[in-house]
Amino acid sequence: MRNFPWIRDIPSNVASRSPEWTVTRQRGRLGPLLSGKEAMARTNPTLRQRRLGAELRRMREQAGFGGSELGRAVGMNPAQVTQMEAGKIGISVERLRTVAATCMCANEPLIAALANIITEREKPGWWEEYRGVLSTDFVDVAEFESQARRLTTFTMAFVPGLLQTGRYAAAVFAETFPPLPRHEVDLRTAFRMQRQRVVRSGATPYSAFIHEAALRMKFSGPTVLAEQLDALIEDSEQSTISIRVIPFDVDAMPSSNENFTYADGPIPELDTVQMDTGLGGRIFDTPAHIAKFRSLLARFDSCALSEEESRGFIGSIKKEVASKHA
C-alpha cells in the first residue's frame, strides 16, 4: 500500500475512509461537502438516470414518434415526456414496458436492463461527498467507472488515471493551465486515488492501451516518472489488469487524438465511452459512437505489444530514464 503524505486539505469525512493516506486537514480552505440527503436531492440526474432517458428517447425516435404523439399514447403530457427523456423524473417498470410496446421495441434484453436501472436502489456512492466541491465532470467519471462490467482505456499524453501513482497524479494536475491552487491539486489527486479502487480491488477487469509517448512524459522529472513506470510493471502482474503498449515504431497507428475510456455495460447496447477533452469530459452512448470506439479498440489490440512484451518495454524505458539521470 502506497502512502501519500503530501496530500493536504482533504475533507475529514473523505480522508477517514482512506487510512493509507496521511492527511492534515486545514479548516476553512474548502467549502463544506454536501450531506448525503442533499446529494440525493440534487437537481441534476445521475448518469444512470440520464442513460435511461436517452434510451427511451432513442426508442421514441426509432419508432418515428414526436414527444407529443408518444405522450398521448402512454398517458403523459409533452413536458413529462421531455423530463423523462432527460432523466429528471422517475418512471415505473410498467411505464417503461408501456413505452417500449408503444414504440414497437422488441429488444427484451435491453428492456430488462433498463428495468434494472429503475428497480436497483442506488445508494449514494463515495463520489457524492465530492459533489459541489469538484466539478460535475470529475464526479461523473467516478460514477461512470463504478457501473462498468469492464473498463478499457487508451491514453497518449499520460499514464491512465486509474494507474497513476500519487506523486505522478499530483504532477499532472499541477501542469493544468491556468494553474490550480495547491489545495485544488491535492483534492483532485485524492479523488483520483479513490477512483482507483474500482480496478485495484479486482472487482472490475481493466485493460489499458498506453502509447509510448505517455510513458516518456516527465511530469515533475525523472524520479517521479521512474516511480510511475515501476508501479505500472507491478500493476501489470495483477490478473485483472492488462497493460499493453503501442510503441512509436508501429505502422498504421489508428488515429485518436484524445484519451478515452470504454465501459462495458450489462448488454452491448448499454456500452458507454467517456472522453477527456481540453474543455472537459464528454460521454458518448449513441450506436454510431460506440461502433467507432469498438473499431478503434480492435485496431489497438492488433498493433499493441503483448502484455509480456509491454512489461519488458516499460522496464527498458525505466532503465533508460535512470541511466540518463544517474
CSV table of C-alpha atoms in Angstrom, one decimal:
chain,number,residue,atom,x,y,z
A,1,MET,CA,0.0,0.0,0.0
A,2,ARG,CA,1.5,3.3,-1.0
A,3,ASN,CA,1.4,6.4,1.3
A,4,PHE,CA,0.7,9.9,0.1
A,5,PRO,CA,1.9,12.2,2.9
A,6,TRP,CA,1.9,15.2,0.6
A,7,ILE,CA,-1.9,15.3,0.3
A,8,ARG,CA,-3.3,18.2,2.3
A,9,ASP,CA,-6.7,19.9,2.8
A,10,ILE,CA,-8.9,16.8,2.2
A,11,PRO,CA,-12.3,16.9,3.9
A,12,SER,CA,-12.1,14.7,7.0
A,13,ASN,CA,-15.1,12.6,6.1
A,14,VAL,CA,-13.3,11.7,2.9
A,15,ALA,CA,-9.9,11.2,4.4
A,16,SER,CA,-11.2,8.9,7.2
A,17,ARG,CA,-12.2,6.3,4.5
A,18,SER,CA,-8.6,6.2,3.3
A,19,PRO,CA,-6.2,5.0,6.1
A,20,GLU,CA,-3.4,4.6,3.6
A,21,TRP,CA,-3.2,8.4,3.2
A,22,THR,CA,-1.6,10.7,5.7
A,23,VAL,CA,-3.8,13.8,5.7
A,24,THR,CA,-3.7,17.1,7.5
A,25,ARG,CA,-6.9,19.0,7.1
A,26,GLN,CA,-6.7,22.8,7.2
A,27,ARG,CA,-10.1,24.0,8.2
A,28,GLY,CA,-11.7,26.7,6.1
A,29,ARG,CA,-9.8,26.1,2.9
A,30,LEU,CA,-12.6,24.1,1.3
A,31,GLY,CA,-16.3,24.6,1.3
A,32,PRO,CA,-18.4,22.0,3.3
A,33,LEU,CA,-19.4,18.8,1.5
A,34,LEU,CA,-23.0,18.1,0.7
A,35,SER,CA,-24.8,15.9,3.1
A,36,GLY,CA,-26.0,12.5,1.9
A,37,LYS,CA,-29.6,13.8,1.9
A,38,GLU,CA,-28.8,16.9,-0.1
A,39,ALA,CA,-26.7,15.0,-2.6
A,40,MET,CA,-29.6,12.6,-3.3
A,41,ALA,CA,-31.9,15.5,-3.7
A,42,ARG,CA,-29.8,17.3,-6.3
A,43,THR,CA,-31.4,18.7,-9.3
A,44,ASN,CA,-29.0,17.1,-11.8
A,45,PRO,CA,-29.9,13.4,-12.6
A,46,THR,CA,-27.3,10.7,-12.2
A,47,LEU,CA,-25.5,9.2,-15.2
A,48,ARG,CA,-27.8,6.1,-14.9
A,49,GLN,CA,-30.9,8.2,-14.9
A,50,ARG,CA,-29.6,10.2,-17.9
A,51,ARG,CA,-28.8,7.0,-19.8
A,52,LEU,CA,-32.3,5.5,-19.1
A,53,GLY,CA,-33.8,8.7,-20.5
A,54,ALA,CA,-31.5,8.7,-23.6
A,55,GLU,CA,-32.5,5.1,-24.4
A,56,LEU,CA,-36.2,6.0,-24.0
A,57,ARG,CA,-35.7,8.9,-26.4
A,58,ARG,CA,-34.0,6.6,-28.9
A,59,MET,CA,-36.9,4.2,-28.7
A,60,ARG,CA,-39.3,7.0,-29.5
A,61,GLU,CA,-37.2,8.4,-32.4
A,62,GLN,CA,-36.7,4.9,-33.9
A,63,ALA,CA,-40.5,4.5,-33.9
A,64,GLY,CA,-40.9,7.8,-35.6
A,65,PHE,CA,-42.9,9.4,-32.8
A,66,GLY,CA,-42.7,13.0,-31.6
A,67,GLY,CA,-42.9,13.7,-27.9
A,68,SER,CA,-46.5,14.8,-28.1
A,69,GLU,CA,-47.5,11.7,-30.0
A,70,LEU,CA,-45.8,9.4,-27.6
A,71,GLY,CA,-47.3,11.3,-24.6
A,72,ARG,CA,-50.8,10.8,-26.0
A,73,ALA,CA,-50.3,7.1,-26.5
A,74,VAL,CA,-49.0,6.4,-23.0
A,75,GLY,CA,-50.9,9.0,-20.9
A,76,MET,CA,-48.2,11.6,-20.4
A,77,ASN,CA,-48.1,15.3,-21.4
A,78,PRO,CA,-45.3,16.5,-23.7
A,79,ALA,CA,-43.5,18.2,-20.7
A,80,GLN,CA,-43.4,14.9,-18.9
A,81,VAL,CA,-42.0,13.1,-21.9
A,82,THR,CA,-39.3,15.7,-22.1
A,83,GLN,CA,-38.4,15.4,-18.4
A,84,MET,CA,-38.5,11.6,-18.6
A,85,GLU,CA,-36.0,11.6,-21.5
A,86,ALA,CA,-33.8,14.0,-19.7
A,87,GLY,CA,-33.7,11.7,-16.6
A,88,LYS,CA,-35.3,14.4,-14.5
A,89,ILE,CA,-38.4,12.4,-13.4
A,90,GLY,CA,-38.6,8.7,-12.5
A,91,ILE,CA,-40.8,6.2,-14.2
A,92,SER,CA,-42.1,2.7,-13.2
A,93,VAL,CA,-41.2,-0.5,-14.8
A,94,GLU,CA,-44.7,-0.8,-16.0
A,95,ARG,CA,-44.5,2.6,-17.7
A,96,LEU,CA,-41.1,1.6,-19.3
A,97,ARG,CA,-42.8,-1.5,-20.8
A,98,THR,CA,-45.7,0.5,-22.0
A,99,VAL,CA,-43.4,3.0,-23.7
A,100,ALA,CA,-41.4,0.1,-25.2
A,101,ALA,CA,-44.5,-1.6,-26.5
A,102,THR,CA,-45.9,1.6,-27.9
A,103,CYS,CA,-42.5,2.2,-29.7
A,104,MET,CA,-42.6,-1.4,-31.0
A,105,CYS,CA,-39.3,-2.2,-29.3
A,106,ALA,CA,-38.9,-6.0,-29.1
A,107,ASN,CA,-35.4,-5.9,-27.7
A,108,GLU,CA,-36.2,-7.8,-24.4
A,109,PRO,CA,-32.6,-7.8,-23.1
A,110,LEU,CA,-32.4,-4.0,-23.5
A,111,ILE,CA,-35.8,-3.6,-21.8
A,112,ALA,CA,-34.8,-5.8,-18.9
A,113,ALA,CA,-31.5,-3.9,-18.5
A,114,LEU,CA,-33.4,-0.6,-18.4
A,115,ALA,CA,-35.9,-2.1,-15.9
A,116,ASN,CA,-32.9,-3.0,-13.7
A,117,ILE,CA,-31.8,0.7,-13.7
A,118,ILE,CA,-35.3,1.6,-12.4
A,119,THR,CA,-35.5,-1.1,-9.8
A,120,GLU,CA,-32.0,-1.2,-8.4
A,121,ARG,CA,-31.8,1.0,-5.3
A,122,GLU,CA,-28.9,3.5,-5.9
A,123,LYS,CA,-27.1,4.1,-2.7
A,124,PRO,CA,-25.0,7.3,-2.7
A,125,GLY,CA,-21.5,6.4,-3.9
A,126,TRP,CA,-18.4,7.7,-2.2
A,127,TRP,CA,-18.1,10.3,-5.0
A,128,GLU,CA,-21.2,12.1,-3.9
A,129,GLU,CA,-19.3,13.5,-1.0
A,130,TYR,CA,-17.3,15.5,-3.6
A,131,ARG,CA,-20.3,16.9,-5.4
A,132,GLY,CA,-20.3,20.6,-5.0
A,133,VAL,CA,-16.5,20.6,-4.2
A,134,LEU,CA,-15.2,19.2,-7.5
A,135,SER,CA,-16.8,19.8,-11.0
A,136,THR,CA,-19.5,17.6,-12.2
A,137,ASP,CA,-17.1,16.1,-14.8
A,138,PHE,CA,-15.0,14.6,-12.1
A,139,VAL,CA,-17.9,13.2,-10.2
A,140,ASP,CA,-19.5,11.7,-13.3
A,141,VAL,CA,-16.3,9.9,-14.2
A,142,ALA,CA,-16.3,8.0,-10.9
A,143,GLU,CA,-20.0,7.1,-11.3
A,144,PHE,CA,-19.3,6.0,-14.9
A,145,GLU,CA,-16.5,3.7,-13.8
A,146,SER,CA,-18.4,2.2,-10.9
A,147,GLN,CA,-21.2,1.0,-13.2
A,148,ALA,CA,-19.0,-0.8,-15.7
A,149,ARG,CA,-18.6,-4.5,-16.2
A,150,ARG,CA,-15.2,-4.0,-17.7
A,151,LEU,CA,-13.1,-0.8,-18.4
A,152,THR,CA,-10.7,-0.3,-21.3
A,153,THR,CA,-8.7,2.9,-21.7
A,154,PHE,CA,-6.4,4.5,-24.3
A,155,THR,CA,-4.0,7.2,-23.4
A,156,MET,CA,-1.5,9.1,-25.5
A,157,ALA,CA,-0.4,12.0,-23.3
A,158,PHE,CA,-0.1,10.5,-19.8
A,159,VAL,CA,-0.4,7.3,-17.9
A,160,PRO,CA,-4.1,6.4,-17.3
A,161,GLY,CA,-5.6,8.0,-14.2
A,162,LEU,CA,-6.6,4.6,-12.8
A,163,LEU,CA,-2.9,3.5,-12.8
A,164,GLN,CA,-1.2,6.7,-11.7
A,165,THR,CA,0.9,7.0,-8.5
A,166,GLY,CA,0.0,9.8,-6.1
A,167,ARG,CA,3.1,11.9,-7.0
A,168,TYR,CA,2.5,11.4,-10.7
A,169,ALA,CA,-1.1,12.4,-10.5
A,170,ALA,CA,-0.3,15.5,-8.5
A,171,ALA,CA,2.3,16.5,-11.1
A,172,VAL,CA,-0.2,16.1,-13.9
A,173,PHE,CA,-2.8,18.3,-12.1
A,174,ALA,CA,0.0,20.8,-11.2
A,175,GLU,CA,0.5,21.3,-15.0
A,176,THR,CA,-3.1,22.3,-15.6
A,177,PHE,CA,-3.4,25.7,-17.3
A,178,PRO,CA,-4.4,28.2,-15.8
A,179,PRO,CA,-2.6,26.8,-12.7
A,180,LEU,CA,-4.6,25.4,-9.9
A,181,PRO,CA,-4.2,26.4,-6.3
A,182,ARG,CA,-2.3,23.8,-4.3
A,183,HIS,CA,-5.4,22.7,-2.3
A,184,GLU,CA,-7.3,22.0,-5.5
A,185,VAL,CA,-4.4,19.9,-6.8
A,186,ASP,CA,-4.4,17.9,-3.6
A,187,LEU,CA,-8.2,17.4,-3.7
A,188,ARG,CA,-8.2,16.2,-7.3
A,189,THR,CA,-5.3,13.9,-6.5
A,190,ALA,CA,-7.1,12.4,-3.5
A,191,PHE,CA,-10.2,11.9,-5.6
A,192,ARG,CA,-8.2,10.1,-8.3
A,193,MET,CA,-6.6,7.8,-5.8
A,194,GLN,CA,-10.1,6.8,-4.5
A,195,ARG,CA,-11.2,6.2,-8.1
A,196,GLN,CA,-8.5,3.5,-8.4
A,197,ARG,CA,-10.3,1.2,-6.0
A,198,VAL,CA,-12.6,0.1,-8.8
A,199,VAL,CA,-9.8,-1.7,-10.5
A,200,ARG,CA,-7.3,-2.3,-7.7
A,201,SER,CA,-9.9,-4.3,-5.8
A,202,GLY,CA,-10.1,-6.7,-8.8
A,203,ALA,CA,-13.9,-6.3,-8.9
A,204,THR,CA,-13.8,-4.7,-12.4
A,205,PRO,CA,-11.5,-6.1,-15.1
A,206,TYR,CA,-9.3,-3.4,-16.6
A,207,SER,CA,-7.4,-3.1,-19.8
A,208,ALA,CA,-5.1,-0.2,-20.7
A,209,PHE,CA,-3.6,0.7,-24.1
A,210,ILE,CA,-0.8,3.2,-23.5
A,211,HIS,CA,1.1,4.9,-26.2
A,212,GLU,CA,4.9,5.1,-25.8
A,213,ALA,CA,4.6,8.9,-25.8
A,214,ALA,CA,2.7,8.7,-22.5
A,215,LEU,CA,5.4,6.6,-21.0
A,216,ARG,CA,8.1,9.2,-21.7
A,217,MET,CA,6.4,12.3,-20.5
A,218,LYS,CA,8.3,13.5,-17.5
A,219,PHE,CA,5.8,15.2,-15.2
A,220,SER,CA,7.8,16.6,-12.3
A,221,GLY,CA,11.0,15.0,-13.5
A,222,PRO,CA,12.7,11.6,-13.9
A,223,THR,CA,12.3,10.4,-10.3
A,224,VAL,CA,8.5,10.6,-10.4
A,225,LEU,CA,8.5,9.0,-13.9
A,226,ALA,CA,10.7,6.1,-12.8
A,227,GLU,CA,8.4,5.5,-9.8
A,228,GLN,CA,5.4,5.6,-12.1
A,229,LEU,CA,7.0,3.1,-14.5
A,230,ASP,CA,7.8,0.8,-11.6
A,231,ALA,CA,4.2,1.0,-10.5
A,232,LEU,CA,3.0,0.1,-14.0
A,233,ILE,CA,5.1,-3.0,-14.1
A,234,GLU,CA,3.7,-4.0,-10.7
A,235,ASP,CA,0.1,-3.4,-11.8
A,236,SER,CA,0.7,-5.4,-15.0
A,237,GLU,CA,1.3,-8.5,-12.9
A,238,GLN,CA,-2.3,-8.4,-11.5
A,239,SER,CA,-4.6,-11.0,-13.1
A,240,THR,CA,-7.4,-8.4,-13.5
A,241,ILE,CA,-5.3,-5.7,-15.1
A,242,SER,CA,-3.9,-5.8,-18.6
A,243,ILE,CA,-1.4,-3.2,-19.8
A,244,ARG,CA,-0.3,-3.1,-23.4
A,245,VAL,CA,2.0,-0.6,-25.0
A,246,ILE,CA,1.7,0.9,-28.5
A,247,PRO,CA,5.3,1.9,-29.4
A,248,PHE,CA,6.4,4.7,-31.7
A,249,ASP,CA,7.5,2.3,-34.5
A,250,VAL,CA,4.1,0.7,-35.0
A,251,ASP,CA,2.9,1.1,-38.6
A,252,ALA,CA,-0.6,2.4,-39.3
A,253,MET,CA,-1.3,3.7,-35.8
A,254,PRO,CA,-5.1,4.3,-35.5
A,255,SER,CA,-5.9,8.0,-35.3
A,256,SER,CA,-7.3,9.1,-31.9
A,257,ASN,CA,-6.3,12.5,-30.6
A,258,GLU,CA,-8.0,12.2,-27.2
A,259,ASN,CA,-7.7,9.9,-24.2
A,260,PHE,CA,-10.8,7.8,-23.7
A,261,THR,CA,-12.4,5.1,-21.5
A,262,TYR,CA,-14.7,2.4,-22.9
A,263,ALA,CA,-17.1,0.9,-20.3
A,264,ASP,CA,-18.9,-2.4,-21.0
A,265,GLY,CA,-22.5,-2.2,-19.9
A,266,PRO,CA,-24.7,-5.1,-18.8
A,267,ILE,CA,-25.6,-5.6,-22.5
A,268,PRO,CA,-23.6,-4.3,-25.6
A,269,GLU,CA,-26.3,-1.7,-26.3
A,270,LEU,CA,-25.6,0.0,-23.0
A,271,ASP,CA,-21.8,0.3,-23.5
A,272,THR,CA,-20.6,3.9,-22.9
A,273,VAL,CA,-17.5,5.9,-23.8
A,274,GLN,CA,-16.0,8.8,-21.7
A,275,MET,CA,-13.5,11.0,-23.4
A,276,ASP,CA,-11.2,13.6,-21.9
A,277,THR,CA,-11.0,16.8,-24.0
A,278,GLY,CA,-9.5,20.2,-23.4
A,279,LEU,CA,-12.9,21.5,-22.5
A,280,GLY,CA,-13.8,18.7,-20.0
A,281,GLY,CA,-15.1,15.2,-20.1
A,282,ARG,CA,-17.7,14.0,-22.6
A,283,ILE,CA,-20.0,11.0,-22.6
A,284,PHE,CA,-20.8,9.1,-25.8
A,285,ASP,CA,-23.5,6.4,-26.0
A,286,THR,CA,-25.1,6.5,-29.5
A,287,PRO,CA,-24.8,3.3,-31.5
A,288,ALA,CA,-22.6,5.2,-34.1
A,289,HIS,CA,-20.1,6.4,-31.5
A,290,ILE,CA,-20.0,3.0,-29.8
A,291,ALA,CA,-19.3,1.3,-33.1
A,292,LYS,CA,-16.5,3.8,-33.8
A,293,PHE,CA,-14.7,3.2,-30.5
A,294,ARG,CA,-15.1,-0.6,-30.7
A,295,SER,CA,-13.4,-0.4,-34.0
A,296,LEU,CA,-10.6,1.8,-32.6
A,297,LEU,CA,-10.0,-0.7,-29.7
A,298,ALA,CA,-9.9,-3.6,-32.2
A,299,ARG,CA,-7.2,-1.8,-34.1
A,300,PHE,CA,-5.2,-1.0,-30.9
A,301,ASP,CA,-5.5,-4.7,-30.0
A,302,SER,CA,-4.0,-5.7,-33.3
A,303,CYS,CA,-1.0,-3.3,-33.1
A,304,ALA,CA,-0.1,-3.2,-29.4
A,305,LEU,CA,2.6,-5.3,-27.9
A,306,SER,CA,1.6,-8.3,-25.9
A,307,GLU,CA,1.3,-8.0,-22.1
A,308,GLU,CA,4.7,-9.7,-21.6
A,309,GLU,CA,6.4,-7.6,-24.3
A,310,SER,CA,4.8,-4.4,-22.8
A,311,ARG,CA,6.1,-5.2,-19.4
A,312,GLY,CA,9.6,-5.6,-20.8
A,313,PHE,CA,9.2,-2.4,-22.9
A,314,ILE,CA,8.2,-0.4,-19.8
A,315,GLY,CA,11.2,-1.8,-17.9
A,316,SER,CA,13.5,-0.7,-20.7
A,317,ILE,CA,12.2,2.8,-20.7
A,318,LYS,CA,12.6,2.9,-16.9
A,319,LYS,CA,16.3,1.8,-17.2
A,320,GLU,CA,16.8,4.5,-19.9
A,321,VAL,CA,15.4,7.2,-17.7
A,322,ALA,CA,17.5,6.0,-14.8
A,323,SER,CA,20.7,5.9,-16.8
A,324,LYS,CA,20.3,9.4,-18.2
A,325,HIS,CA,19.8,10.9,-14.8
A,326,ALA,CA,22.2,8.8,-12.8
